[in-house]
Tab-separated table of C-alpha atoms in Angstrom:
chain	number	residue	atom	x	y	z
A	1	UNK	CA	0.221	0.183	0.346
A	2	UNK	CA	1.197	3.348	-0.665
A	3	UNK	CA	3.815	4.846	-3.008
A	4	UNK	CA	7.076	6.885	-2.773
A	5	UNK	CA	7.392	7.796	-7.015
A	6	UNK	CA	5.585	10.840	-7.240
A	7	UNK	CA	4.941	10.914	-10.730
A	8	UNK	CA	3.831	14.224	-11.546
A	9	UNK	CA	-0.113	12.991	-12.988
A	10	UNK	CA	-0.081	10.998	-9.918
A	11	UNK	CA	-2.625	11.996	-6.670
A	12	UNK	CA	-1.725	8.310	-5.278
A	13	UNK	CA	1.169	9.207	-3.016
A	14	UNK	CA	-0.662	12.392	-1.779
A	15	UNK	CA	-3.696	9.965	-1.015
A	16	UNK	CA	-2.665	7.072	0.076
A	17	UNK	CA	0.921	8.021	1.960
A	18	UNK	CA	4.350	6.396	1.349
A	19	UNK	CA	5.108	2.661	1.060
A	20	UNK	CA	3.741	0.029	3.563
A	21	UNK	CA	4.544	-3.605	3.181
A	22	UNK	CA	2.217	-6.269	4.463
A	23	UNK	CA	4.363	-9.540	6.039
A	24	UNK	CA	5.088	-12.877	4.648
A	25	UNK	CA	3.147	-14.231	7.268
A	26	UNK	CA	-0.102	-12.612	6.243
A	27	UNK	CA	0.202	-13.580	2.956
A	28	UNK	CA	0.972	-16.647	3.804
A	29	UNK	CA	-2.433	-16.458	6.027
A	30	UNK	CA	-4.298	-14.380	3.442
A	31	UNK	CA	-3.589	-16.789	-0.104
A	32	UNK	CA	-4.687	-19.925	2.491
A	33	UNK	CA	-7.853	-18.858	3.490
A	34	UNK	CA	-8.604	-18.778	0.023
A	35	UNK	CA	-7.859	-21.677	-1.291
A	36	UNK	CA	-9.357	-23.245	1.311
A	37	UNK	CA	-12.621	-21.429	-0.224
A	38	UNK	CA	-11.585	-22.300	-3.361
A	39	UNK	CA	-10.191	-20.092	-5.713
A	40	UNK	CA	-7.438	-21.273	-7.914
A	41	UNK	CA	-5.676	-18.266	-8.754
A	42	UNK	CA	-4.460	-15.352	-6.398
A	43	UNK	CA	-3.296	-12.423	-7.641
A	44	UNK	CA	-0.596	-10.394	-5.903
A	45	UNK	CA	-1.369	-6.760	-6.015
A	46	UNK	CA	-0.068	-3.377	-4.508
A	47	UNK	CA	0.491	0.474	-5.817
A	48	UNK	CA	4.497	0.220	-6.278
A	49	UNK	CA	3.979	-3.477	-6.461
A	50	UNK	CA	7.954	-4.573	-7.107
A	51	UNK	CA	9.072	-2.323	-3.916
A	52	UNK	CA	7.632	-4.528	-1.981
A	53	UNK	CA	9.826	-5.052	1.263
A	54	UNK	CA	11.880	-1.953	0.644
A	55	UNK	CA	10.753	-0.167	4.077
A	56	UNK	CA	10.969	-3.477	5.996
A	57	UNK	CA	14.808	-3.159	5.690
A	58	UNK	CA	15.153	-0.718	8.132
A	59	UNK	CA	14.003	-3.127	10.754
A	60	UNK	CA	16.314	-5.786	9.539
A	61	UNK	CA	13.692	-7.744	7.401
A	62	UNK	CA	15.424	-7.909	3.167
A	63	UNK	CA	12.593	-9.573	1.733
A	64	UNK	CA	11.745	-8.460	-2.118
A	65	UNK	CA	8.688	-9.374	-3.972
A	66	UNK	CA	10.901	-12.758	-5.211
A	67	UNK	CA	10.098	-13.803	-1.421
A	68	UNK	CA	6.613	-12.667	-1.453
A	69	UNK	CA	5.786	-14.808	-4.780
A	70	UNK	CA	7.507	-17.959	-2.771
A	71	UNK	CA	5.266	-17.188	0.011
A	72	UNK	CA	1.859	-16.934	-2.246
A	73	UNK	CA	3.658	-20.444	-3.688
A	74	UNK	CA	4.444	-22.404	-0.412
A	75	UNK	CA	0.922	-22.817	0.327
A	76	UNK	CA	-0.332	-26.122	0.223
A	77	UNK	CA	-2.864	-26.606	-2.429
A	78	UNK	CA	-2.308	-22.792	-4.859
A	79	UNK	CA	-2.821	-23.329	-8.010
A	80	UNK	CA	-1.602	-20.505	-9.978
A	81	UNK	CA	0.057	-16.867	-9.036
A	82	UNK	CA	-0.060	-14.024	-10.868
A	83	UNK	CA	1.480	-10.552	-10.590
A	84	UNK	CA	-0.040	-7.177	-10.492
A	85	UNK	CA	1.134	-4.179	-12.237
A	86	UNK	CA	5.012	-3.941	-12.102
A	87	UNK	CA	6.932	-0.864	-12.653
A	88	UNK	CA	9.912	-2.385	-15.247
A	89	UNK	CA	12.776	-0.569	-12.938
A	90	UNK	CA	12.115	-3.401	-10.568
A	91	UNK	CA	12.065	-6.788	-12.563
A	92	UNK	CA	14.402	-8.954	-10.524
A	93	UNK	CA	16.413	-11.613	-12.741
A	94	UNK	CA	16.025	-14.696	-10.204
A	95	UNK	CA	11.739	-13.172	-10.215
A	96	UNK	CA	11.982	-14.138	-13.638
A	97	UNK	CA	13.816	-17.502	-13.521
A	98	UNK	CA	11.232	-18.737	-11.064
A	99	UNK	CA	8.352	-17.524	-13.543
A	100	UNK	CA	10.615	-19.931	-16.458
A	101	UNK	CA	10.569	-22.793	-14.056
A	102	UNK	CA	7.450	-22.533	-12.154
A	103	UNK	CA	4.256	-23.602	-14.064
A	104	UNK	CA	1.788	-22.396	-10.761
A	105	UNK	CA	3.535	-18.527	-11.510
A	106	UNK	CA	1.697	-17.459	-14.276
A	107	UNK	CA	4.139	-16.173	-17.621
A	108	UNK	CA	2.130	-12.906	-17.330
A	109	UNK	CA	4.082	-9.480	-16.546
A	110	UNK	CA	1.791	-6.003	-16.501
A	111	UNK	CA	4.525	-3.602	-17.349
A	112	UNK	CA	3.583	0.489	-17.377
A	113	UNK	CA	4.917	2.162	-20.210
A	114	UNK	CA	2.647	5.555	-19.522
A	115	UNK	CA	4.407	6.857	-22.958
A	116	UNK	CA	7.272	6.154	-25.245
A	117	UNK	CA	9.047	9.328	-24.985
A	118	UNK	CA	12.262	9.230	-22.965
A	119	UNK	CA	11.568	13.183	-22.792
A	120	UNK	CA	8.207	12.757	-21.216
A	121	UNK	CA	8.999	9.928	-19.038
A	122	UNK	CA	11.293	12.714	-17.759
A	123	UNK	CA	8.684	15.364	-17.050
A	124	UNK	CA	6.672	12.066	-15.510
A	125	UNK	CA	8.652	11.771	-12.882
A	126	UNK	CA	9.101	8.080	-14.198
A	127	UNK	CA	12.622	6.205	-13.615
A	128	UNK	CA	13.434	4.717	-17.171
A	129	UNK	CA	13.785	5.363	-21.123
A	130	UNK	CA	12.292	4.082	-23.587
A	131	UNK	CA	15.262	2.372	-24.923
A	132	UNK	CA	15.759	1.227	-21.484
A	133	UNK	CA	11.937	0.073	-21.010
A	134	UNK	CA	12.501	-2.484	-24.738
A	135	UNK	CA	16.038	-3.511	-23.494
A	136	UNK	CA	14.519	-4.954	-20.411
A	137	UNK	CA	11.596	-6.698	-22.298
A	138	UNK	CA	13.981	-8.025	-24.341
A	139	UNK	CA	15.910	-9.737	-21.681
A	140	UNK	CA	11.957	-11.041	-20.344
A	141	UNK	CA	11.612	-12.346	-23.499
A	142	UNK	CA	14.762	-14.017	-23.168
A	143	UNK	CA	14.012	-15.656	-20.327
A	144	UNK	CA	10.687	-16.432	-20.348
A	145	UNK	CA	9.351	-16.631	-24.479
A	146	UNK	CA	6.105	-17.898	-24.316
A	147	UNK	CA	5.349	-14.575	-21.658
A	148	UNK	CA	2.249	-12.550	-22.038
A	149	UNK	CA	2.802	-8.763	-22.087
A	150	UNK	CA	0.046	-6.108	-21.256
A	151	UNK	CA	0.782	-2.062	-20.031
A	152	UNK	CA	-1.161	1.181	-19.242
A	153	UNK	CA	-0.464	3.941	-21.666
A	154	UNK	CA	-1.958	7.969	-21.130
A	155	UNK	CA	-2.177	10.189	-24.023
A	156	UNK	CA	-1.727	13.852	-24.217
A	157	UNK	CA	0.124	14.457	-21.315
A	158	UNK	CA	1.654	18.037	-20.988
A	159	UNK	CA	3.680	18.907	-23.731
A	160	UNK	CA	3.524	15.822	-25.765
A	161	UNK	CA	4.268	16.414	-28.814
A	162	UNK	CA	3.672	14.621	-32.381
A	163	UNK	CA	6.482	12.795	-32.088
A	164	UNK	CA	6.400	12.075	-28.957
A	165	UNK	CA	3.113	10.172	-29.746
A	166	UNK	CA	4.988	8.405	-32.843
A	167	UNK	CA	7.681	7.228	-29.990
A	168	UNK	CA	5.141	5.818	-28.165
A	169	UNK	CA	3.751	4.642	-31.282
A	170	UNK	CA	6.634	2.896	-32.140
A	171	UNK	CA	6.946	1.221	-28.593
A	172	UNK	CA	3.790	-0.604	-29.333
A	173	UNK	CA	4.640	-2.016	-32.881
A	174	UNK	CA	7.776	-3.479	-31.536
A	175	UNK	CA	6.912	-4.852	-27.721
A	176	UNK	CA	3.385	-5.905	-29.594
A	177	UNK	CA	1.578	-6.016	-26.004
A	178	UNK	CA	-1.195	-8.955	-25.578
A	179	UNK	CA	-3.226	-6.017	-24.601
A	180	UNK	CA	-3.013	-2.759	-22.964
A	181	UNK	CA	-4.893	-0.278	-21.184
A	182	UNK	CA	-5.190	3.428	-22.949
A	183	UNK	CA	-5.954	6.241	-21.090
A	184	UNK	CA	-6.683	10.323	-22.094
A	185	UNK	CA	-4.209	12.243	-19.634
A	186	UNK	CA	-6.850	14.089	-17.078
A	187	UNK	CA	-5.725	16.474	-14.386
A	188	UNK	CA	-5.354	15.460	-11.199
A	189	UNK	CA	-5.947	18.286	-8.750
A	190	UNK	CA	-2.177	18.692	-5.772
A	191	UNK	CA	0.035	17.254	-8.967
A	192	UNK	CA	2.062	18.933	-10.690
A	193	UNK	CA	1.256	18.355	-14.187
A	194	UNK	CA	-2.351	19.771	-13.678
A	195	UNK	CA	-0.197	23.361	-13.313
A	196	UNK	CA	1.928	22.609	-16.606
A	197	UNK	CA	0.968	25.098	-19.283
A	198	UNK	CA	1.411	23.319	-22.266
A	199	UNK	CA	-1.645	21.028	-21.858
A	200	UNK	CA	-2.430	19.520	-25.153
A	201	UNK	CA	-5.698	20.535	-27.059
A	202	UNK	CA	-8.408	18.325	-26.668
A	203	UNK	CA	-9.102	17.468	-29.883
A	204	UNK	CA	-5.788	16.186	-31.099
A	205	UNK	CA	-5.309	14.087	-27.647
A	206	UNK	CA	-8.675	12.320	-28.915
A	207	UNK	CA	-7.462	11.658	-31.647
A	208	UNK	CA	-4.558	10.208	-30.821
A	209	UNK	CA	-6.036	8.190	-29.036
A	210	UNK	CA	-8.024	6.817	-31.294
A	211	UNK	CA	-4.946	5.960	-33.245
A	212	UNK	CA	-3.585	4.274	-30.603
A	213	UNK	CA	-6.510	2.480	-29.400
A	214	UNK	CA	-6.962	1.105	-33.260
A	215	UNK	CA	-3.490	0.082	-33.183
A	216	UNK	CA	-3.355	-1.965	-30.077
A	217	UNK	CA	-6.676	-4.068	-30.941
A	218	UNK	CA	-4.972	-4.627	-33.914
A	219	UNK	CA	-1.827	-6.117	-32.627
A	220	UNK	CA	-3.926	-7.217	-29.670
A	221	UNK	CA	-6.042	-9.665	-32.284
A	222	UNK	CA	-3.638	-11.009	-33.809
A	223	UNK	CA	-1.356	-11.226	-31.247
A	224	UNK	CA	-3.755	-13.730	-29.237
A	225	UNK	CA	-5.569	-14.891	-32.361
A	226	UNK	CA	-1.661	-17.721	-31.584
A	227	UNK	CA	-4.229	-19.491	-29.174
A	228	UNK	CA	-7.378	-19.983	-31.177
């Protein structure tokens, strides 16, 4: 729960406070209750899932998301474990190895892109570039060849030019996501982005959004068609 990231468009850190990680014991306990109730799949979710355990280090507890996944898998009777949204800068190599080797851990990662423009990502206070994101995708697919990748994309962030938008389209075409959640940027009162002067005109944003959605749906149909 909570987040320390402070992306310039997001109100969550102000609304929900700093990062807080629950214990491995409570995770195992809840998964056990779900399994006993007949649930077949358990999803580990969090506002900033990949940061799990970081603040626990102050208490001498050195755990990461990998340990949380192992805790969930250790529960007798659990059939499937899936990860929720995971920031790209926090994908552990050993987590990928576990995903490749453990059939109960679903081969799916939701990696928010938000924008394919390194310049826009910097203004968003996202801690990666377009090139770093694409390098990670390549590394992931090498470790887990049949993985499904999904994402979040924001269209019309303040200052986004046509060139910036085309950078996003380029990432979509190169990664070929199984599916993507696409959003039109909307102001959140109290965030730095809401006060930025170079807001993109509504008609331009809508036109870009329609283009992106059409491309995402076309690729998703082709990618998911492999299972028909």
